[in-house]
Coordinates of C-alpha atoms and ligand atoms in Angstrom, one line a residue:
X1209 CA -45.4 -4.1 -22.0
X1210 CA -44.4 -5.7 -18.4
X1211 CA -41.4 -7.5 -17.9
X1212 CA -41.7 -11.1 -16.0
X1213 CA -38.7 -13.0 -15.6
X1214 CA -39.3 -17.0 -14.5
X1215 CA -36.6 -18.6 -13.0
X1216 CA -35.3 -22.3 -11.8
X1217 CA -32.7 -24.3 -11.7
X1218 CA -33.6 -28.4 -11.0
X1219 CA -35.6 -30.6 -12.4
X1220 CA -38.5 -30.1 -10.7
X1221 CA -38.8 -26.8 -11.0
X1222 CA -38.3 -27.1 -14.5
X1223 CA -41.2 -29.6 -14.7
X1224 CA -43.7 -27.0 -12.7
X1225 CA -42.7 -23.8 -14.6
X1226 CA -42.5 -24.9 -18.2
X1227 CA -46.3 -25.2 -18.5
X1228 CA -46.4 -21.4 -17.1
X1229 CA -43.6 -21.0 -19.4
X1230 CA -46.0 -21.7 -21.8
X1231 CA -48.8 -20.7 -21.1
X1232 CA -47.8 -17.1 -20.6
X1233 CA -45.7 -16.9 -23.8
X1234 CA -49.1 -18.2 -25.6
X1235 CA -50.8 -15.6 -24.5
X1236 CA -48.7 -12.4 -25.3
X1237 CA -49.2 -10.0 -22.6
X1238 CA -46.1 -9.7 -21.1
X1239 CA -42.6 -9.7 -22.3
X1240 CA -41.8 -13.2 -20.7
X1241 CA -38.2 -14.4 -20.5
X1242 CA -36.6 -17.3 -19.1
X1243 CA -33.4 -17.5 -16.4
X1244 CA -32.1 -21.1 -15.7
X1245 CA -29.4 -20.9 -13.2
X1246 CA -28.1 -24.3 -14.1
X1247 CA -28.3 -25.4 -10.3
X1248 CA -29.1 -29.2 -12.3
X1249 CA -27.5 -29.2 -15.6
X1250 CA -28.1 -32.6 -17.3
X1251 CA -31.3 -33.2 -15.5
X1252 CA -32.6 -29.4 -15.8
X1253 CA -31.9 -29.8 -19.8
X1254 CA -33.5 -33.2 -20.5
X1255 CA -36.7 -30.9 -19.1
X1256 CA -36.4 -28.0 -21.4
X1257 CA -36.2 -30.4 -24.3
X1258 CA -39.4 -32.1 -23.5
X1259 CA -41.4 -29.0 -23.1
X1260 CA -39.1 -26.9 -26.0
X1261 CA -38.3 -24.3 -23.6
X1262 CA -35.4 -22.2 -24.5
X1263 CA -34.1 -20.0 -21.6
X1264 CA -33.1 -16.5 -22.7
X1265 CA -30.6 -16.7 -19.6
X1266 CA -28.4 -19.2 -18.6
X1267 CA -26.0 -19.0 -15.4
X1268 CA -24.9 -22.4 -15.4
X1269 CA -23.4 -22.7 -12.3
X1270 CA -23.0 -26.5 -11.2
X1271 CA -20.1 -28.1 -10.0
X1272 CA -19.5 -31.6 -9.3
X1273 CA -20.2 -32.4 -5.2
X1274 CA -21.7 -28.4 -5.1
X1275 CA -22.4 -27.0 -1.2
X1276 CA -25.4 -24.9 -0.6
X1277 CA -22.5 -21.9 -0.3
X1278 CA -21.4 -22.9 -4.1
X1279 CA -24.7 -22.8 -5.1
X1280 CA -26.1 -19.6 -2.9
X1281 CA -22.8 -17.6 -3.9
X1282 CA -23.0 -18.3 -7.6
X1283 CA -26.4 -17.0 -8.3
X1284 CA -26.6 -13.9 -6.3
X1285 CA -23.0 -13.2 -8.2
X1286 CA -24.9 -14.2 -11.8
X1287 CA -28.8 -13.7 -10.9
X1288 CA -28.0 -10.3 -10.2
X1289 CA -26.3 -9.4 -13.2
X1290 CA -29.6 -10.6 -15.4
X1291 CA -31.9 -8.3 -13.3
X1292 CA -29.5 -5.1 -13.9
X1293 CA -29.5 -6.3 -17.9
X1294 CA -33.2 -6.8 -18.0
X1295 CA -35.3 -4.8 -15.1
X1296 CA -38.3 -7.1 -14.7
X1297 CA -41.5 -5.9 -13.3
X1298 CA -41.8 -9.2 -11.4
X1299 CA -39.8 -12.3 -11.1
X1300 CA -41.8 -15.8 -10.5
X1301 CA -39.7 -18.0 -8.7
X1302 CA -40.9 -21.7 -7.5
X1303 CA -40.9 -23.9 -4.4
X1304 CA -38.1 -24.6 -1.9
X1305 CA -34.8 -25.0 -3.8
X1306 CA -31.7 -23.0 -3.4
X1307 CA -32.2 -21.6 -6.7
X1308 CA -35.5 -20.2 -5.3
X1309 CA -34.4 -18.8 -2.4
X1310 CA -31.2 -17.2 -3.9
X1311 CA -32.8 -15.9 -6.7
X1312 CA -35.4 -14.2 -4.6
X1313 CA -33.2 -12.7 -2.8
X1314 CA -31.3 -11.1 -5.4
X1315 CA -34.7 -9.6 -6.7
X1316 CA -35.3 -8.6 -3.1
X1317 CA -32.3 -6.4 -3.0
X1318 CA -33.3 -5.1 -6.0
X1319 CA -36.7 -4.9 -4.9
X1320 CA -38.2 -6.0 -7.8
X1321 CA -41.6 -7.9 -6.3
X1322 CA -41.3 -12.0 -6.8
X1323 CA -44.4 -14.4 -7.3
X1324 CA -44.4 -17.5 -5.7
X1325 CA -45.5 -20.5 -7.2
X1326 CA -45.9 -23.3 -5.2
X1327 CA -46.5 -21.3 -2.2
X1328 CA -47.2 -22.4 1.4
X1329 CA -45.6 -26.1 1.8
X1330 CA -44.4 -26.3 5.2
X1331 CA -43.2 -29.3 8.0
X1332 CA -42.5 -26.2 10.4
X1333 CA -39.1 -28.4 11.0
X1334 CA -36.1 -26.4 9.4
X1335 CA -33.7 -29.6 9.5
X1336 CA -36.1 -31.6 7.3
X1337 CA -36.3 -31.4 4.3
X1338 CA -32.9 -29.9 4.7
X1339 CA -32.3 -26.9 4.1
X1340 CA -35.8 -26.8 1.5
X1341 CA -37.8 -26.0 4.8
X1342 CA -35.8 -23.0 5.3
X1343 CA -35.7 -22.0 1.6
X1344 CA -39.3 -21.9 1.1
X1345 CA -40.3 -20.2 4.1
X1346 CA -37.4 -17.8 3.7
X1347 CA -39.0 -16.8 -0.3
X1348 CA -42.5 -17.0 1.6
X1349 CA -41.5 -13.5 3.5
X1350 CA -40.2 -11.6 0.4
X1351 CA -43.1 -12.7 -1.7
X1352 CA -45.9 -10.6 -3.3
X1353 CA -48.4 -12.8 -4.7
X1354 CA -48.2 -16.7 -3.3
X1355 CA -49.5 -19.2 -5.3
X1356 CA -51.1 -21.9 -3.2
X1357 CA -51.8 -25.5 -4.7
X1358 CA -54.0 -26.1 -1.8
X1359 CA -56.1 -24.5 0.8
X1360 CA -53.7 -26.4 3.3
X1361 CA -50.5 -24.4 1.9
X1362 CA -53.1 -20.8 1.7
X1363 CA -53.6 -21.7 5.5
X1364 CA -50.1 -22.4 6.2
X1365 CA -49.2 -18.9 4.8
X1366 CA -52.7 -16.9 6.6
X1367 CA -50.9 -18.7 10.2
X1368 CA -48.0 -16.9 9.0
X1369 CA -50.0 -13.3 8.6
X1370 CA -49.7 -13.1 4.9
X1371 CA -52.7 -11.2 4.0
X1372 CA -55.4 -13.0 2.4
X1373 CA -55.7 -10.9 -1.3
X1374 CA -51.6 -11.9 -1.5
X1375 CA -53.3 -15.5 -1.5
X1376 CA -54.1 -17.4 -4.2
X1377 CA -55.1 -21.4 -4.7
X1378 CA -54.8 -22.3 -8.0
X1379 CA -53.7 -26.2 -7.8
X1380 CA -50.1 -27.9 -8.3
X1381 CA -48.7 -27.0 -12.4
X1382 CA -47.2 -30.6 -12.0
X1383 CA -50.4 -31.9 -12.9
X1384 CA -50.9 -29.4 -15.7
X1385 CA -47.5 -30.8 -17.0
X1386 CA -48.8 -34.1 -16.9
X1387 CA -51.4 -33.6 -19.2
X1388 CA -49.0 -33.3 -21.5
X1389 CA -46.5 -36.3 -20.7
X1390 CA -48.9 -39.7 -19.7
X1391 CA -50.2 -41.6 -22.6
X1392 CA -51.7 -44.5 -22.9
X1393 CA -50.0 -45.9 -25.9
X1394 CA -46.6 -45.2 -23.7
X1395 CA -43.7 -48.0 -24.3
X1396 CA -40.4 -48.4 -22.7
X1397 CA -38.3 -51.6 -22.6
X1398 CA -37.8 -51.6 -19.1
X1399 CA -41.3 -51.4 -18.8
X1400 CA -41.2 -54.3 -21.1
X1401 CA -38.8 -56.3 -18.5
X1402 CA -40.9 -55.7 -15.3
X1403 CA -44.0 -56.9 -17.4
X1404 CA -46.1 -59.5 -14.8
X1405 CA -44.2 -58.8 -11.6
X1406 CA -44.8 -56.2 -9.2
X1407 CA -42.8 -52.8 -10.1
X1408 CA -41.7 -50.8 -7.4
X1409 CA -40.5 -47.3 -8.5
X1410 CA -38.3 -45.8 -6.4
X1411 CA -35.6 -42.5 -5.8
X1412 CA -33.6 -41.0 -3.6
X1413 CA -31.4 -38.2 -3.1
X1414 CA -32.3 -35.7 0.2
X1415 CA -29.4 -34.2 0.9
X1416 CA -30.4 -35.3 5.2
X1417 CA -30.8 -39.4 3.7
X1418 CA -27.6 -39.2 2.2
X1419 CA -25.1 -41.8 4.2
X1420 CA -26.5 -43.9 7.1
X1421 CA -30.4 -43.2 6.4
X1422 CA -29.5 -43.9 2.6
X1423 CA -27.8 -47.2 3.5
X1424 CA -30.7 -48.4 5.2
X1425 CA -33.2 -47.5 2.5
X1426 CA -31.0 -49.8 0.3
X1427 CA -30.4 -52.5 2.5
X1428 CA -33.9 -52.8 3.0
X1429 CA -34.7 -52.6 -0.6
X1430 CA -32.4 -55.3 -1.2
X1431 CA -34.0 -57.4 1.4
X1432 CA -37.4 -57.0 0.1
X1433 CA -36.0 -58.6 -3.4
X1434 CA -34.5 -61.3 -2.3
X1435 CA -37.6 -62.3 -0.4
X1436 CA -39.8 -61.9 -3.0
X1437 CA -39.4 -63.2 -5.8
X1438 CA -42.4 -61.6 -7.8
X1439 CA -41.1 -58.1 -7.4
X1440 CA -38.8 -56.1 -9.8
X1441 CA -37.1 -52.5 -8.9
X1442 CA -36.6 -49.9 -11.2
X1443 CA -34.5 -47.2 -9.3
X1444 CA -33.5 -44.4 -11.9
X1445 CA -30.4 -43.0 -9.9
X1446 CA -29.8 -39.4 -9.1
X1447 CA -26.7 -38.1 -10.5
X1448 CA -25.1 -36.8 -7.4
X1449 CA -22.1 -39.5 -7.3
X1450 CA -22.3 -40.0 -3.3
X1451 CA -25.6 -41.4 -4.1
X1452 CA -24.8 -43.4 -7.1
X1453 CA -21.6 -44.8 -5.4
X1454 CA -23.7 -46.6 -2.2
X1455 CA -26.8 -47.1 -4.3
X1456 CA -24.1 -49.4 -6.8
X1457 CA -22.3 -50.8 -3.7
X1458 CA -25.7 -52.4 -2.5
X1459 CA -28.7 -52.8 -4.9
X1460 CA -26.2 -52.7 -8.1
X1461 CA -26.0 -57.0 -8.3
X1462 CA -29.0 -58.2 -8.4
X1463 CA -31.0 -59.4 -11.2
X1464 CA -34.1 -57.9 -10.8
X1465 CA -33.2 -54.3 -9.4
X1466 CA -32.3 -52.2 -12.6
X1467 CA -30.0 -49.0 -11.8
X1468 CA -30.6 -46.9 -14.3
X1469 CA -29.7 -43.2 -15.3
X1470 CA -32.4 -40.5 -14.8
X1471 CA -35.5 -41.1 -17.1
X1472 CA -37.4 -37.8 -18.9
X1473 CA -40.3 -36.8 -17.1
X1474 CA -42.1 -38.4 -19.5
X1475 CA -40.8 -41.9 -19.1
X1476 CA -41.1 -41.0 -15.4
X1477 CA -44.9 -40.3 -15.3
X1478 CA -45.4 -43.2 -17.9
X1479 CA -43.3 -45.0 -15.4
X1480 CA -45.5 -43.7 -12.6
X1481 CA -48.4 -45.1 -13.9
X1482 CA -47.5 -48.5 -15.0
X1483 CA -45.9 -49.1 -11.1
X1484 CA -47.4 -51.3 -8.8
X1485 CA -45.7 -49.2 -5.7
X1486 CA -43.3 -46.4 -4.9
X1487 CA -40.6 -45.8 -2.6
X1488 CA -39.2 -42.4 -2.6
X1489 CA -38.1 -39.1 -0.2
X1490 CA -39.1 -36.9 -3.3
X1491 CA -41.5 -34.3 -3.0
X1492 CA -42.9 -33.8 -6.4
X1493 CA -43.5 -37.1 -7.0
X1494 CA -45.7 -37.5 -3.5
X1495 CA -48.1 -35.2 -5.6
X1496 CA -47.9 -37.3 -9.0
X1497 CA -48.2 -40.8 -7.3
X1498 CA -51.5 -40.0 -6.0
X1499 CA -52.7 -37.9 -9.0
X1500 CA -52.1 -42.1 -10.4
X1501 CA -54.0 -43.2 -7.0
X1502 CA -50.3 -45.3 -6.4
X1503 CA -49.2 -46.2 -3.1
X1504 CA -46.0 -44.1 -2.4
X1505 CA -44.1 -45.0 1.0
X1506 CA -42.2 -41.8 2.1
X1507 CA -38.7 -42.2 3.2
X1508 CA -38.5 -39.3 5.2
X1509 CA -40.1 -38.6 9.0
X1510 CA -42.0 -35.5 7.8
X1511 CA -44.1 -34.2 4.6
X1512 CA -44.9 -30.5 3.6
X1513 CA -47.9 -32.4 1.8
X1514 CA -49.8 -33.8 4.2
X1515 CA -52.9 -33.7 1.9
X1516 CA -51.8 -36.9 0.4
X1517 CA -51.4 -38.3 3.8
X1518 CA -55.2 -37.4 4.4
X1519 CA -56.3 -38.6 1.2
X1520 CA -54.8 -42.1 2.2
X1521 CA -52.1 -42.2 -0.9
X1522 CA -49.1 -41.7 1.1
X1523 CA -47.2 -43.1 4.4
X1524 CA -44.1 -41.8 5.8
X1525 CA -41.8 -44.8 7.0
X1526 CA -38.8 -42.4 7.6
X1527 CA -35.2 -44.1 7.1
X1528 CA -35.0 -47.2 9.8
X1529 CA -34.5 -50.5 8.2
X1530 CA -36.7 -52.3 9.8
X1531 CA -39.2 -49.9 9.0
X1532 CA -38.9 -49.6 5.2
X1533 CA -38.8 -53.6 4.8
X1534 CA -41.9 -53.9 6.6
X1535 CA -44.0 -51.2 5.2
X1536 CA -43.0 -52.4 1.8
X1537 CA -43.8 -55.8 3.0
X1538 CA -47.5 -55.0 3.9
X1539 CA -48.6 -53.3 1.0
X1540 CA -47.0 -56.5 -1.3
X1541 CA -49.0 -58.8 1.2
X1542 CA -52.3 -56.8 2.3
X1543 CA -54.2 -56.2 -0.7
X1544 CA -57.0 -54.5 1.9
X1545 CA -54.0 -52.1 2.4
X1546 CA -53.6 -52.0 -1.0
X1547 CA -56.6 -51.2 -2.6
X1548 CA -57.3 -48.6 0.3
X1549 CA -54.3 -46.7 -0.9
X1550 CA -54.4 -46.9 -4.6
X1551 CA -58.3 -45.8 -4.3
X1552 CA -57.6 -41.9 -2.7
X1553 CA -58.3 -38.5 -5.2
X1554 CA -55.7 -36.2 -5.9
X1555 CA -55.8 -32.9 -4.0
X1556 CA -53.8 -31.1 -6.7
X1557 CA -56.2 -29.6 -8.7
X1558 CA -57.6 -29.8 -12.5
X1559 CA -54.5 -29.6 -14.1
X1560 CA -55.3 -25.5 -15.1
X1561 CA -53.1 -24.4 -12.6
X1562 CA -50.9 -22.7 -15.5
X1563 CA -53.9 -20.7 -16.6
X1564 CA -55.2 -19.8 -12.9
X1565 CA -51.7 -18.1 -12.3
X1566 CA -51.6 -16.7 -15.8
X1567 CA -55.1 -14.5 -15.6
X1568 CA -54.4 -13.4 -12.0
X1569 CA -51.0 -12.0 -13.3
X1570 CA -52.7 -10.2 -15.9
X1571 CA -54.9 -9.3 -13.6
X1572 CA -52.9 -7.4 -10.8
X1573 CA -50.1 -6.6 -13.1
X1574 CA -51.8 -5.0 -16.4
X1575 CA -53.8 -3.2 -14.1
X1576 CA -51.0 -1.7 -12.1
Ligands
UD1_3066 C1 -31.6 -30.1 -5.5 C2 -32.5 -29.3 -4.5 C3 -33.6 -30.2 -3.9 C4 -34.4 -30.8 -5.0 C5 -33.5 -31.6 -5.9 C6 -34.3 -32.1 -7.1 C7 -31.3 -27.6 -3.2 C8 -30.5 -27.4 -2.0 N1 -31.6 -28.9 -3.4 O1 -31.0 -31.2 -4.7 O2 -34.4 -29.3 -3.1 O3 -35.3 -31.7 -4.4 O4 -32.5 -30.7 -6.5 O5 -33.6 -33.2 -7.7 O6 -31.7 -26.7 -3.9 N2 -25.8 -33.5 -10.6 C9 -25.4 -33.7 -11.9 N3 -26.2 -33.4 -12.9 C10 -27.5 -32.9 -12.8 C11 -27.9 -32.7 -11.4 C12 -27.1 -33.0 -10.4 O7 -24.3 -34.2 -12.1 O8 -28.1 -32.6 -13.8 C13 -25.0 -33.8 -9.4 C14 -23.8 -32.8 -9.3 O9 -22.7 -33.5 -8.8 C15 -24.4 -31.9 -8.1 C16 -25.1 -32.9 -7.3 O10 -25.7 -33.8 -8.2 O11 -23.3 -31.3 -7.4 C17 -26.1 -32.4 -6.4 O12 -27.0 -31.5 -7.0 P1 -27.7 -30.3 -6.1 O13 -28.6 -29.5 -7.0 O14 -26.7 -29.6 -5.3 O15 -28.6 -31.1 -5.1 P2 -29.8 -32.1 -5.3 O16 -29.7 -33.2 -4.3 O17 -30.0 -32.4 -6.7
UDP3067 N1 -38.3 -37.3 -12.3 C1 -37.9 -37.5 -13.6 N2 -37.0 -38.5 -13.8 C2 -36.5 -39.3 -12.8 C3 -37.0 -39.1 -11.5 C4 -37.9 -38.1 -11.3 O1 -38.3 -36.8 -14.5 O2 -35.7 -40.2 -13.1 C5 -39.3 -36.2 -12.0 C6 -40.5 -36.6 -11.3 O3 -41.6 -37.0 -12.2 C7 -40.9 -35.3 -10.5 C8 -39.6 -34.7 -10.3 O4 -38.6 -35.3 -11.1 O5 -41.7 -34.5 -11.3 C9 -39.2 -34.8 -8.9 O6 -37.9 -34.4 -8.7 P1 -37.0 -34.8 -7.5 O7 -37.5 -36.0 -6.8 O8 -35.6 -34.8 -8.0 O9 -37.1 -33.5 -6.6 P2 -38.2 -33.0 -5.5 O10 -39.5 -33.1 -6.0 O11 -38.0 -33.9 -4.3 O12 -37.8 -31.6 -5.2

């Protein structure tokens, strides 16, 4: 039987490759195994719990305050180790994280061919997102099969003369994974507290927003609050402590802004659903905001998902003060604005993305 070993490391990843977890274990075709390199260790676990994925390997290298060379260093030391131990046929690797590209790598001087799920994203700007741009374009040249969720991410990769039959568009597995989370019977206190105002959602943590562009996000944040009074903000804070230290030192006094720790992804999507707005730099959740047709105002200057753009769900304010305040400003003022953003499709797919990738891995690989 062929061997694929999946491997992430953060929270997102873990949120896109547990349903292909899944699904491929469900189906019994390959010997499947799992390698978490504990890039994320709290918010990476809270993940496997929800989907009752147990990784067969576990590197867990995070440190407190890690660097990219931490990070890059500690995998191709431990990732490399695991593919000596198990020889897989193929390792699936996903999106733009360090884990991915390190991991990649390590399979590349091992040449053992890697799949690419989530293939294609691009802003062509290496500094932003920083160094994700980089990572995911760096996997993109090492990869065998690339799994597109869009024809805008297949064209991305035919502009970079990847041959077509390496190709595939099968849809985002974030909103395959959301299938399984969103209910309608979903109940959460603070949901409970923001009942009958206006919830704005929001995150943070790019590692190019933290400081000054960070500060500004904030400040404006905490402007919009105290000029209206109808609005409550639900910020679950990332764990990395320069971002929880300035995100307490501004937004952590105010009545109607609740800090709070990281929610499960599904409290998140819940939460997702029941916003009125959201104000993020995240990438995944650009795709899952307009899968809800919710506004999202993107704190960054560029997007590798411009189909969300184009579908009218997304604007990108980038980090300037006055920017953010007034963009969040229109869209609790203009309901015209409103309803033109809250009205757009998802591009993501049918939520069968996991089942796409799944019969064309059987497909090349059984037939090998
Ligand atoms: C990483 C990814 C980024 C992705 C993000 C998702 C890279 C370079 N960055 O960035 O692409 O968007 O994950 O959230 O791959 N921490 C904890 N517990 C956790 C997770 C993080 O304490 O469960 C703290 C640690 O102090 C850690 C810090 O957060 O050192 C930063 O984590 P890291 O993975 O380096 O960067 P992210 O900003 O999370
Ligand atoms: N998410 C979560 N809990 C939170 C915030 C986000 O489960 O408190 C989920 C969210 O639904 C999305 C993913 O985390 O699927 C996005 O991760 P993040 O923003 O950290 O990374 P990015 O997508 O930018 O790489």
């Amino acid at each position: 039987m062929k061997k694929i070993l999946i491997v992430f490391g953060t929270r997102p990843e873990a949120i896109k490759m547990c349903p292909l977890v899944l699904e491929l274990k469900r189906r019994k075709k390959f010997d499947v195994r799992v390698c978490v390199t504990g890039q994320h260790r709290e918010m990476l676990d809270t993940v496997l719990k929800v989907f009752d994925v147990v990784p067969d390997y576990d590197l867990n290298i995070m440190q407190e305050k890690q660097t990219l060379f931490d990070i890059t260093i500690r995998i191709l030391d431990r990732f490399s180790s695991v593919l000596e131990n198990y020889r897989p046929n193929m390792v699936l690797v996903h999106g733009d994280t360090t884990t991915s590209f390190a991991s990649a790598l390590c399979a590349f001087y091992k040449q053992i061919p890697v799949a690419h799920v989530e293939a294609g994203l691009r802003t062509h700007n290496l500094r932003e997102p920083f160094p994700e741009e980089f990572n995911r374009q760096a996997v993109s040249i090492i990869t065998k099969y690339h799994f597109a969720p869009t024809e805008h991410a297949k064209n991305n990769l035919l502009m970079e003369g990847k041959s077509e039959n390496s190709i595939f568009v099968t849809g985002n597995t974030v909103i395959d994974a959301m299938k399984i989370t969103v209910s309608n019977k979903y109940f959460h206190e603070e949901l409970k507290w923001a009942d009958g105002s206006k919830l704005v959602l929001m995150t943070a943590h790019r590692r190019e927003n933290i400081g000054k562009p960070m500060e500004n996000i904030f400040r404006a944040m905490k402007t919009v609050i105290e000029r209206h009074a109808d609005v409550k903000i639900i910020y679950p804070v990332h764990m990395n402590p320069s971002i929880r230290y300035l995100a307490d030192n501004i937004l952590g006094d105010h009545e109607r802004i609740h800090l709070i720790e990281p929610l499960d992804v599904v409290d998140f999507h819940n939460f997702i659903s029941r916003s009125y707005l959201i104000v993020t730099d995240s990438g995944g959740i650009q795709e899952e905001a307009s899968t809800f047709g919710k506004p999202v105002l993107v704190l960054r200057n560029t997007t590798e998902r411009p189909e969300g753009i184009e579908a009218g769900t997304l604007k990108l304010v980038g980090t300037d003060y006055e920017n953010v305040l007034m963009n969040v400003e229109q869209l609790l003022s203009d309901y015209n604005l409103y309803s033109a953003m809250s009205t757009a499709k998802s591009p993501y797919g049918d939520g069968c993305a996991a089942e796409y990738i799944s019969n064309i891995l059987e497909g090349e690989l059984c037939n090998e």
